[in-house]
Short mmCIF file of C-alpha atoms and ligand atoms in Angstrom, two decimals:
data_model
loop_
_atom_site.label_atom_id
_atom_site.label_comp_id
_atom_site.label_asym_id
_atom_site.label_seq_id
_atom_site.Cartn_x
_atom_site.Cartn_y
_atom_site.Cartn_z
CA UNK W 293 -16.20 -23.88 -2.88
CA UNK W 294 -15.76 -20.81 -4.40
CA UNK W 295 -11.84 -20.51 -5.64
CA UNK W 296 -10.29 -18.05 -3.93
CA UNK W 297 -9.09 -15.17 -5.93
CA UNK W 298 -5.39 -13.82 -5.67
CA UNK W 299 -5.89 -9.60 -5.79
CA UNK W 300 -2.51 -7.72 -5.69
CA UNK W 301 -3.73 -4.27 -4.11
CA UNK W 302 -1.23 -1.26 -4.37
CA UNK W 303 -1.63 1.74 -2.22
CA UNK W 304 -0.23 5.65 -3.24
CA UNK W 305 0.93 8.11 -0.98
CA UNK W 306 -1.95 9.72 -0.06
CA UNK W 307 -3.56 6.65 0.67
CA UNK W 308 -1.49 5.79 3.42
CA UNK W 309 -0.65 9.22 4.69
CA UNK W 310 -0.86 8.62 8.10
CA UNK W 311 -2.41 6.61 10.91
CA UNK W 312 -5.61 6.81 10.12
CA UNK W 313 -5.34 6.03 6.65
CA UNK W 314 -2.87 3.08 7.37
CA UNK W 315 -5.61 1.66 9.62
CA UNK W 316 -7.94 2.22 6.54
CA UNK W 317 -5.98 0.23 4.63
CA UNK W 318 -5.67 -2.72 7.07
CA UNK W 319 -9.42 -2.59 7.72
CA UNK W 320 -9.93 -3.19 3.89
CA UNK W 321 -7.43 -5.81 3.37
CA UNK W 322 -8.63 -7.76 6.39
CA UNK W 323 -12.21 -6.99 4.37
CA UNK W 324 -10.81 -8.86 1.49
CA UNK W 325 -9.17 -11.63 2.90
CA UNK W 326 -11.73 -12.38 4.97
CA UNK W 327 -13.83 -12.77 1.69
CA UNK W 328 -11.89 -15.88 1.24
CA UNK W 329 -9.20 -13.93 -1.10
CA UNK W 330 -5.44 -13.62 -0.81
CA UNK W 331 -4.07 -10.57 -0.87
CA UNK W 332 -0.40 -8.98 -1.91
CA UNK W 333 -0.06 -5.12 -0.54
CA UNK W 334 2.02 -2.62 -2.11
CA UNK W 335 2.63 0.40 -0.52
CA UNK W 336 3.89 3.73 -1.42
CA UNK W 337 6.44 6.13 0.51
CA UNK W 338 4.14 8.32 2.97
CA UNK W 339 2.51 11.13 1.60
CA UNK W 340 4.94 13.47 0.31
CA UNK W 341 7.59 11.83 2.19
CA UNK W 342 9.41 11.12 -1.60
CA UNK W 343 9.76 14.71 -2.40
CA UNK W 344 10.94 15.20 1.18
CA UNK W 345 13.57 13.20 1.26
CA UNK W 346 14.66 14.50 -2.42
CA UNK W 347 14.93 17.98 -0.18
CA UNK W 348 17.08 16.94 2.26
CA UNK W 349 19.15 15.46 -0.31
CA UNK W 350 19.35 18.48 -1.82
CA UNK W 351 20.30 20.58 1.42
CA UNK W 352 23.12 18.35 2.32
CA UNK W 353 24.62 18.00 -1.20
CA UNK W 354 24.52 18.79 -4.51
CA UNK W 355 26.69 15.84 -5.61
CA UNK W 356 24.31 13.07 -5.62
CA UNK W 357 25.68 9.69 -6.15
CA UNK W 358 22.79 7.01 -7.69
CA UNK W 359 23.29 4.53 -5.19
CA UNK W 360 22.93 6.84 -2.39
CA UNK W 361 20.13 8.29 -3.37
CA UNK W 362 18.17 4.84 -4.21
CA UNK W 363 18.97 4.08 -1.06
CA UNK W 364 17.05 6.94 0.74
CA UNK W 365 14.46 7.59 -1.35
CA UNK W 366 13.66 3.57 -0.91
CA UNK W 367 13.67 4.06 2.78
CA UNK W 368 10.35 5.66 2.42
CA UNK W 369 8.51 3.17 1.18
CA UNK W 370 10.50 0.92 3.87
CA UNK W 371 9.55 2.63 6.69
CA UNK W 372 5.48 2.35 5.37
CA UNK W 373 5.61 -0.96 4.98
CA UNK W 374 6.42 -1.67 7.86
CA UNK W 375 3.65 0.26 9.32
CA UNK W 376 1.06 -1.28 7.50
CA UNK W 377 2.21 -4.21 8.32
CA UNK W 378 2.20 -3.05 12.14
CA UNK W 379 -1.46 -2.07 11.43
CA UNK W 380 -2.34 -5.76 9.99
CA UNK W 381 -1.17 -7.16 12.97
CA UNK W 382 -2.91 -4.85 15.50
CA UNK W 383 -6.66 -6.31 14.05
CA UNK W 384 -5.11 -10.07 13.89
CA UNK W 385 -4.09 -10.00 10.43
CA UNK W 386 -0.94 -12.23 9.83
CA UNK W 387 1.53 -10.22 7.50
CA UNK W 388 5.15 -9.62 6.96
CA UNK W 389 6.78 -6.72 5.18
CA UNK W 390 9.23 -7.28 1.70
CA UNK W 391 11.91 -4.99 0.30
CA UNK W 392 11.90 -4.81 -2.87
CA UNK W 393 15.21 -6.74 -3.05
CA UNK W 394 13.80 -9.59 -0.71
CA UNK W 395 10.77 -9.56 -3.12
CA UNK W 396 12.59 -10.68 -5.71
CA UNK W 397 13.08 -7.91 -8.28
CA UNK W 398 16.00 -8.07 -9.74
CA UNK W 399 16.93 -4.47 -11.80
CA UNK W 400 19.28 -2.98 -13.97
CA UNK W 401 21.96 -0.65 -12.29
CA UNK W 402 20.34 2.23 -13.70
CA UNK W 403 20.18 4.13 -10.48
CA UNK W 404 17.20 6.87 -9.75
CA UNK W 405 15.22 5.50 -12.99
CA UNK W 406 16.30 1.29 -12.79
CA UNK W 407 14.62 -1.17 -15.09
CA UNK W 408 13.26 -4.68 -14.05
CA UNK W 409 14.94 -7.58 -15.25
CA UNK W 410 13.12 -10.33 -13.69
CA UNK W 411 10.73 -10.72 -11.32
CA UNK W 412 11.07 -13.91 -8.56
CA UNK W 413 8.84 -13.61 -5.78
CA UNK W 414 9.82 -16.62 -4.05
CA UNK W 415 9.27 -15.33 -0.62
CA UNK W 416 5.86 -13.69 -1.44
CA UNK W 417 4.71 -16.39 -2.48
CA UNK W 418 5.50 -18.57 0.40
CA UNK W 419 3.96 -16.01 2.98
CA UNK W 420 0.85 -15.99 0.91
CA UNK W 421 1.06 -19.92 1.28
CA UNK W 422 1.99 -19.74 4.79
CA UNK W 423 -1.37 -17.95 4.82
CA UNK W 424 -0.03 -14.46 5.80
CA UNK W 425 -0.33 -11.09 3.96
CA UNK W 426 3.08 -9.88 2.43
CA UNK W 427 3.62 -6.31 1.92
CA UNK W 428 6.25 -4.79 -0.07
CA UNK W 429 7.67 -1.68 -0.61
CA UNK W 430 7.13 0.00 -3.82
CA UNK W 431 9.35 1.04 -6.86
CA UNK W 432 12.20 -0.57 -5.93
CA UNK W 433 14.84 -3.61 -6.23
CA UNK W 434 18.19 -5.10 -6.16
CA UNK W 435 20.50 -4.86 -9.36
CA UNK W 436 23.11 -6.87 -11.01
CA UNK W 437 25.81 -5.33 -9.00
CA UNK W 438 23.76 -6.17 -5.55
CA UNK W 439 22.88 -2.42 -4.78
CA UNK W 440 19.36 -1.02 -3.67
CA UNK W 441 17.73 0.51 -6.70
CA UNK W 442 14.79 2.83 -6.95
CA UNK W 443 12.29 2.37 -10.35
CA UNK W 444 11.53 5.93 -10.82
CA UNK W 445 8.64 8.27 -9.54
CA UNK W 446 5.13 6.67 -9.60
CA UNK W 447 7.34 2.95 -9.84
CA UNK W 448 5.39 1.44 -7.32
CA UNK W 449 2.54 1.21 -9.62
CA UNK W 450 5.09 -1.04 -11.79
CA UNK W 451 5.75 -2.77 -9.08
CA UNK W 452 2.18 -3.67 -8.37
CA UNK W 453 1.51 -4.83 -11.83
CA UNK W 454 5.08 -6.75 -12.19
CA UNK W 455 4.17 -8.58 -9.08
CA UNK W 456 0.51 -9.41 -10.32
CA UNK W 457 1.95 -11.05 -13.34
CA UNK W 458 4.71 -13.04 -11.99
CA UNK W 459 2.35 -14.23 -9.56
CA UNK W 460 -0.68 -15.24 -11.71
CA UNK W 461 -2.83 -12.63 -9.65
CA UNK W 462 -6.29 -12.54 -10.76
CA UNK W 463 -6.59 -8.51 -10.95
CA UNK W 464 -4.04 -5.57 -9.97
CA UNK W 465 -5.91 -2.89 -8.09
CA UNK W 466 -4.19 0.39 -7.75
CA UNK W 467 -6.03 2.73 -4.95
CA UNK W 468 -5.94 6.42 -5.26
CA UNK W 469 -6.77 9.75 -3.89
CA UNK W 470 -9.83 9.97 -6.63
CA UNK W 471 -12.36 7.65 -7.60
CA UNK W 472 -10.39 6.30 -11.00
CA UNK W 473 -9.24 7.89 -14.16
CA UNK W 474 -11.19 10.88 -15.64
CA UNK W 475 -11.89 11.95 -18.73
CA UNK W 476 -9.35 15.08 -17.59
CA UNK W 477 -7.54 15.83 -14.39
CA UNK W 478 -10.03 16.10 -11.80
CA UNK W 479 -8.07 18.77 -9.78
CA UNK W 480 -8.75 20.99 -12.51
CA UNK W 481 -12.03 20.79 -14.26
CA UNK W 482 -14.83 19.71 -11.51
CA UNK W 483 -17.06 18.22 -14.32
CA UNK W 484 -14.51 15.55 -15.64
CA UNK W 485 -16.14 12.22 -15.49
CA UNK W 486 -14.49 8.94 -14.11
CA UNK W 487 -14.52 6.50 -17.03
CA UNK W 488 -15.89 3.36 -16.18
CA UNK W 489 -13.57 1.13 -18.64
CA UNK W 490 -10.18 2.92 -20.54
CA UNK W 491 -8.81 0.63 -23.46
CA UNK W 492 -4.96 0.39 -23.07
CA UNK W 493 -4.09 1.91 -26.13
CA UNK W 494 -6.15 5.46 -25.08
CA UNK W 495 -4.66 4.92 -21.71
CA UNK W 496 -1.29 4.83 -22.70
CA UNK W 497 -1.31 7.81 -24.91
CA UNK W 498 -3.27 9.47 -22.14
CA UNK W 499 -0.27 8.45 -19.71
CA UNK W 500 1.85 9.95 -22.29
CA UNK W 501 1.13 13.01 -22.47
CA UNK W 502 0.49 13.95 -18.87
CA UNK W 503 -2.18 11.93 -17.07
CA UNK W 504 0.01 10.51 -13.79
CA UNK W 505 -2.00 8.05 -13.30
CA UNK W 506 -1.23 5.10 -13.05
CA UNK W 507 1.97 5.42 -14.21
CA UNK W 508 2.98 5.00 -17.90
CA UNK W 509 5.46 2.23 -17.51
CA UNK W 510 3.27 0.16 -15.24
CA UNK W 511 0.93 0.45 -17.87
CA UNK W 512 2.90 -0.73 -20.74
CA UNK W 513 3.82 -3.72 -18.28
CA UNK W 514 0.49 -4.40 -17.94
CA UNK W 515 -0.66 -4.24 -21.51
CA UNK W 516 2.41 -6.44 -22.34
CA UNK W 517 1.59 -9.22 -19.69
CA UNK W 518 -2.17 -8.95 -19.88
CA UNK W 519 -2.29 -8.04 -15.98
CA UNK W 520 -6.11 -6.83 -15.17
CA UNK W 521 -5.73 -3.05 -13.74
CA UNK W 522 -8.61 -1.32 -11.42
CA UNK W 523 -7.61 2.03 -10.61
CA UNK W 524 -9.98 3.24 -7.37
CA UNK W 525 -10.24 5.68 -4.46
CA UNK W 526 -9.19 4.42 -1.21
CA UNK W 527 -11.07 6.93 0.55
CA UNK W 528 -14.70 5.88 -0.92
CA UNK W 529 -13.79 2.02 -1.91
CA UNK W 530 -16.08 2.12 -4.75
CA UNK W 531 -16.10 0.46 -8.25
CA UNK W 532 -13.27 2.33 -10.43
CA UNK W 533 -11.76 2.22 -13.61
CA UNK W 534 -11.22 -0.91 -15.50
CA UNK W 535 -8.45 -0.74 -17.73
CA UNK W 536 -9.24 -3.51 -20.58
CA UNK W 537 -8.36 -4.75 -24.50
CA UNK W 538 -10.63 -2.41 -26.44
CA UNK W 539 -14.22 -3.69 -27.51
CA UNK W 540 -14.29 -3.62 -31.12
CA UNK W 541 -18.04 -4.32 -31.38
CA UNK W 542 -18.61 -1.26 -29.08
CA UNK W 543 -19.71 2.32 -30.28
CA UNK W 544 -16.14 4.32 -29.12
CA UNK W 545 -16.83 7.75 -28.30
CA UNK W 546 -14.58 9.57 -30.53
CA UNK W 547 -12.95 11.75 -28.07
CA UNK W 548 -12.59 9.89 -24.46
CA UNK W 549 -10.63 12.36 -22.47
CA UNK W 550 -8.33 15.55 -22.71
CA UNK W 551 -4.76 15.36 -20.98
CA UNK W 552 -2.19 18.08 -20.39
CA UNK W 553 1.83 18.42 -19.49
CA UNK W 554 3.66 21.05 -18.10
CA UNK W 555 7.07 19.27 -17.71
CA UNK W 556 8.29 19.65 -20.82
CA UNK W 557 10.22 22.80 -22.46
CA UNK W 558 10.55 23.87 -26.16
CA UNK W 559 14.34 23.71 -28.77
CA UNK W 560 14.71 24.75 -31.89
CA UNK W 561 17.60 24.55 -33.64
CA UNK W 562 17.38 27.36 -36.48
CA UNK W 563 19.10 27.23 -40.02
CA UNK W 564 20.38 23.84 -40.39
CA UNK W 565 21.69 22.50 -43.81
CA UNK W 566 18.98 20.59 -45.01
CA UNK W 567 21.09 17.58 -45.94
CA UNK W 568 20.68 13.59 -45.27
CA UNK W 569 21.97 12.79 -41.71
CA UNK W 570 21.86 15.67 -40.05
CA UNK W 571 18.57 14.81 -37.75
CA UNK W 572 20.20 11.37 -37.24
CA UNK W 573 23.65 12.98 -36.12
CA UNK W 574 21.41 15.38 -33.78
CA UNK W 575 18.88 12.84 -32.08
CA UNK W 576 21.63 10.28 -31.69
CA UNK W 577 23.73 12.28 -29.69
CA UNK W 578 20.56 13.58 -27.62
CA UNK W 579 20.13 9.65 -27.25
CA UNK W 580 23.45 8.67 -26.23
CA UNK W 581 22.76 11.25 -23.18
CA UNK W 582 19.32 10.05 -22.42
CA UNK W 583 17.48 12.90 -23.31
CA UNK W 584 13.79 11.38 -23.88
CA UNK W 585 12.69 13.98 -27.07
CA UNK W 586 9.52 13.84 -27.93
CA UNK W 587 7.80 15.98 -30.36
CA UNK W 588 9.77 16.30 -33.39
CA UNK W 589 9.16 18.82 -35.85
CA UNK W 590 10.96 19.88 -39.01
CA UNK W 591 9.98 22.88 -41.55
CA UNK W 592 9.34 22.70 -44.91
CA UNK W 593 13.17 23.29 -46.17
CA UNK W 594 13.73 26.83 -47.64
CA UNK W 595 16.54 27.80 -49.55
CA UNK W 596 18.28 24.96 -48.60
CA UNK W 597 17.77 25.48 -44.66
CA UNK W 598 15.61 24.18 -42.22
CA UNK W 599 14.45 24.61 -38.58
CA UNK W 600 14.33 21.80 -36.17
CA UNK W 601 11.78 21.98 -32.88
CA UNK W 602 11.64 19.44 -30.52
CA UNK W 603 10.35 19.15 -26.51
CA UNK W 604 12.09 17.43 -23.73
CA UNK W 605 11.61 17.32 -19.98
CA UNK W 606 12.81 20.84 -18.13
CA UNK W 607 14.81 18.52 -16.01
CA UNK W 608 17.30 17.79 -19.20
CA UNK W 609 16.90 21.59 -20.91
CA UNK W 610 20.60 22.47 -19.45
CA UNK W 611 22.30 19.88 -21.24
CA UNK W 612 20.57 19.68 -24.13
CA UNK W 613 20.71 23.21 -24.54
CA UNK W 614 24.70 23.08 -23.96
CA UNK W 615 24.59 19.35 -26.09
CA UNK W 616 22.69 21.58 -28.86
CA UNK W 617 24.79 24.66 -29.07
CA UNK W 618 28.02 22.32 -29.37
CA UNK W 619 26.43 20.75 -32.40
CA UNK W 620 25.19 23.85 -33.67
CA UNK W 621 28.83 24.90 -34.14
CA UNK W 622 29.42 21.66 -35.73
CA UNK W 623 26.69 21.23 -38.32
CA UNK W 624 27.27 24.73 -39.27
CA UNK W 625 23.55 25.59 -37.88
CA UNK W 626 22.61 29.36 -37.64
CA UNK W 627 21.08 28.81 -33.40
CA UNK W 628 19.92 27.58 -30.83
CA UNK W 629 17.25 28.58 -29.08
CA UNK W 630 14.45 27.54 -26.04
CA UNK W 631 11.32 28.29 -23.87
CA UNK W 632 10.52 26.34 -20.79
CA UNK W 633 6.99 28.20 -20.70
CA UNK W 634 5.42 25.48 -22.95
CA UNK W 635 2.20 23.23 -21.86
CA UNK W 636 1.10 20.44 -24.38
CA UNK W 637 -2.42 20.12 -24.35
CA UNK W 638 -3.79 16.06 -25.87
CA UNK W 639 -6.96 15.07 -26.70
CA UNK W 640 -7.56 11.09 -27.10
CA UNK W 641 -9.94 9.05 -28.15
CA UNK W 642 -10.10 5.58 -30.13
CA UNK W 643 -12.77 6.83 -32.12
CA UNK W 644 -10.61 9.22 -33.83
CA UNK W 645 -9.51 6.79 -36.23
CA UNK W 646 -12.86 6.29 -37.98
CA UNK W 647 -13.93 9.88 -37.59
CA UNK W 648 -12.53 13.06 -39.59
CA UNK W 649 -12.75 16.40 -38.05
CA UNK W 650 -11.49 16.30 -34.74
CA UNK W 651 -8.22 18.17 -35.45
CA UNK W 652 -10.57 20.71 -36.66
CA UNK W 653 -12.91 21.07 -33.51
CA UNK W 654 -9.37 20.85 -31.22
CA UNK W 655 -8.42 23.81 -33.37
CA UNK W 656 -11.23 25.99 -33.80
CA UNK W 657 -11.85 25.63 -29.91
CA UNK W 658 -8.32 26.94 -29.10
CA UNK W 659 -8.94 29.85 -31.27
CA UNK W 660 -12.45 30.71 -29.75
CA UNK W 661 -10.37 31.33 -26.56
CA UNK W 662 -7.95 32.86 -27.88
CA UNK W 663 -5.16 30.28 -27.59
CA UNK W 664 -2.10 30.41 -30.42
CA UNK W 665 -0.76 26.72 -31.30
CA UNK W 666 2.83 26.49 -31.33
CA UNK W 667 3.41 23.21 -32.42
CA UNK W 668 1.20 19.97 -33.31
CA UNK W 669 1.61 16.33 -33.39
CA UNK W 670 -0.65 13.40 -33.97
CA UNK W 671 -1.33 9.41 -33.55
CA UNK W 672 -4.19 7.61 -34.56
CA UNK W 673 -5.70 8.37 -31.62
CA UNK W 674 -4.05 11.67 -30.18
CA UNK W 675 -3.86 15.07 -31.35
CA UNK W 676 -1.57 17.28 -29.19
CA UNK W 677 -0.66 21.21 -29.29
CA UNK W 678 1.94 22.98 -27.91
CA UNK W 679 0.75 26.11 -26.06
CA UNK W 680 1.78 29.06 -24.02
CA UNK W 681 2.04 27.31 -20.53
CA UNK W 682 -0.31 30.16 -18.70
CA UNK W 683 -3.04 29.56 -21.07
CA UNK W 684 -3.27 25.59 -20.85
CA UNK W 685 -5.44 25.15 -17.97
CA UNK W 686 -8.41 27.86 -19.88
CA UNK W 687 -7.14 25.47 -23.17
CA UNK W 688 -8.22 22.19 -21.28
CA UNK W 689 -11.52 23.63 -19.83
CA UNK W 690 -12.49 24.58 -23.04
CA UNK W 691 -11.59 21.49 -24.98
CA UNK W 692 -13.31 19.05 -22.18
CA UNK W 693 -16.30 20.97 -22.87
CA UNK W 694 -16.48 21.12 -26.60
CA UNK W 695 -15.91 17.28 -26.93
CA UNK W 696 -19.11 16.94 -24.69
CA UNK W 697 -16.94 15.04 -22.04
CA UNK W 698 -18.07 16.97 -19.00
CA UNK W 699 -20.61 15.32 -16.75
CA UNK W 700 -24.02 16.61 -15.34
P1 ADP E 1202 -1.09 7.71 -6.07
O1 ADP E 1202 0.04 8.84 -5.55
O2 ADP E 1202 -2.04 7.52 -5.40
O3 ADP E 1202 0.12 7.09 -6.51
P2 ADP E 1202 -0.90 10.04 -7.75
O4 ADP E 1202 -0.77 11.24 -6.85
O5 ADP E 1202 0.22 9.60 -8.55
O6 ADP E 1202 -1.36 9.13 -7.32
O7 ADP E 1202 -2.08 10.68 -9.53
C1 ADP E 1202 -3.42 11.31 -9.03
C2 ADP E 1202 -3.63 11.93 -8.80
O8 ADP E 1202 -3.49 12.06 -10.40
C3 ADP E 1202 -4.85 12.65 -8.95
O9 ADP E 1202 -4.93 13.32 -7.46
C4 ADP E 1202 -5.57 13.36 -9.74
O10 ADP E 1202 -5.91 14.66 -9.45
C5 ADP E 1202 -4.37 13.62 -10.87
N1 ADP E 1202 -5.15 13.17 -12.15
C6 ADP E 1202 -4.74 14.19 -13.28
N2 ADP E 1202 -5.40 13.64 -14.19
C7 ADP E 1202 -6.35 12.61 -14.03
C8 ADP E 1202 -7.05 11.88 -14.90
N3 ADP E 1202 -7.24 12.08 -16.36
N4 ADP E 1202 -7.21 10.69 -13.95
C9 ADP E 1202 -7.18 10.48 -12.90
N5 ADP E 1202 -6.47 11.54 -11.96
C10 ADP E 1202 -5.82 12.57 -12.75
N1 LIG E 1203 7.14 7.26 -3.59
C1 LIG E 1203 7.71 7.28 -5.04
C2 LIG E 1203 7.37 8.59 -5.55
O1 LIG E 1203 6.54 9.06 -5.37
C3 LIG E 1203 7.10 6.01 -5.67
C4 LIG E 1203 5.56 5.89 -6.06
O2 LIG E 1203 4.66 6.27 -5.08
O3 LIG E 1203 5.02 5.45 -6.83
O4 LIG E 1203 7.46 8.67 -6.88
MG1 MG E 1204 1.66 10.10 -6.05
#
């Protein structure tokens, strides 16, 4: 007898957006179960429900305590999980829903972006053993203070990966509204191609530079714990993208993907005295504010002063400017400026390690379409440029063509 596989299936917002979609999800789960597999289902909130709940919160209050916000936001996943369970019962599949807390997700108390401390899925395991399909609300847990927590936007992917690891599942399938991970955002570039496989290294660089799928934290978790990920479509059900360890004996594409990110703003502290300890002071202060700083560039010192530029998420810009202005006075810098109209475009590929010229081709391509480069940063397998926000879509299209990524 063929041993059963344990499969975690996670469905994103669009995939459970209405009753019809939920019935289709239930049918798909039923087919997987009837083939002899065990399934644990993870669901996101329906459609744009999370945004809608956040909007409502904004309408009733400008004061938003984390505890109440998390109670509110996680209600979206709770509604979806109960409805999907009903859809399963309706076609004769015994199932039961679990909140993050019931499923054993213990997190820290950092509301709105809680981190997993431990996963103890005893009830989920018991449910499987009883022959049921457990349905778990994504992106939620219970804190060390016994409060409901939300694990951040896109956190349901992390829920899926973490429970797949805790249960020793054979694979973790992330169902979404596209057929896999693409060479660039398929909404922007219709010739983008689905990647049949992608390495963890490449996917991490992609998610860190603007590719929303899967969430970056879930990719990190999967890599650390060796969880097999399969990103695929909840609409066509066809084979998607497998995320694997890099195959070193395979010929690697020099550039595999182009990403873009419009969620960050650029900050510059000008005329900073060029002395040891200044950068440490600036970035320690930002870290203490919990601001996620990226792309730091310091100019060559000229007459004992230098400029330091870096990017921060739009959401953190106001408090970063406030802090930088205070620091500028303390350290004797000339001034602070910020620009929230920038965007970042990146090219990613493991083959870049052994092939020079990628940066040159990137800069030539941007220059040929009149795009001015304002900051540059690189890793072993990525080159990123900060450009004007209104030129970023043209830049993505031109780079996707220039590196031969377009499909037929
Ligand atoms: P879900 O809600 O299903 O978890 P998201 O809506 O967060 O998924 O992310 C899926 C979307 O990500 C797709 O609709 C697609 O337009 C967008 N996207 C952007 N870049 C890429 C890419 N390189 N590969 C796949 N999808 C991408
Ligand atoms: N519904 C939440 C969000 O939109 C969590 C998730 O879908 O992963 O961010
Ligand atoms: Mg989504």
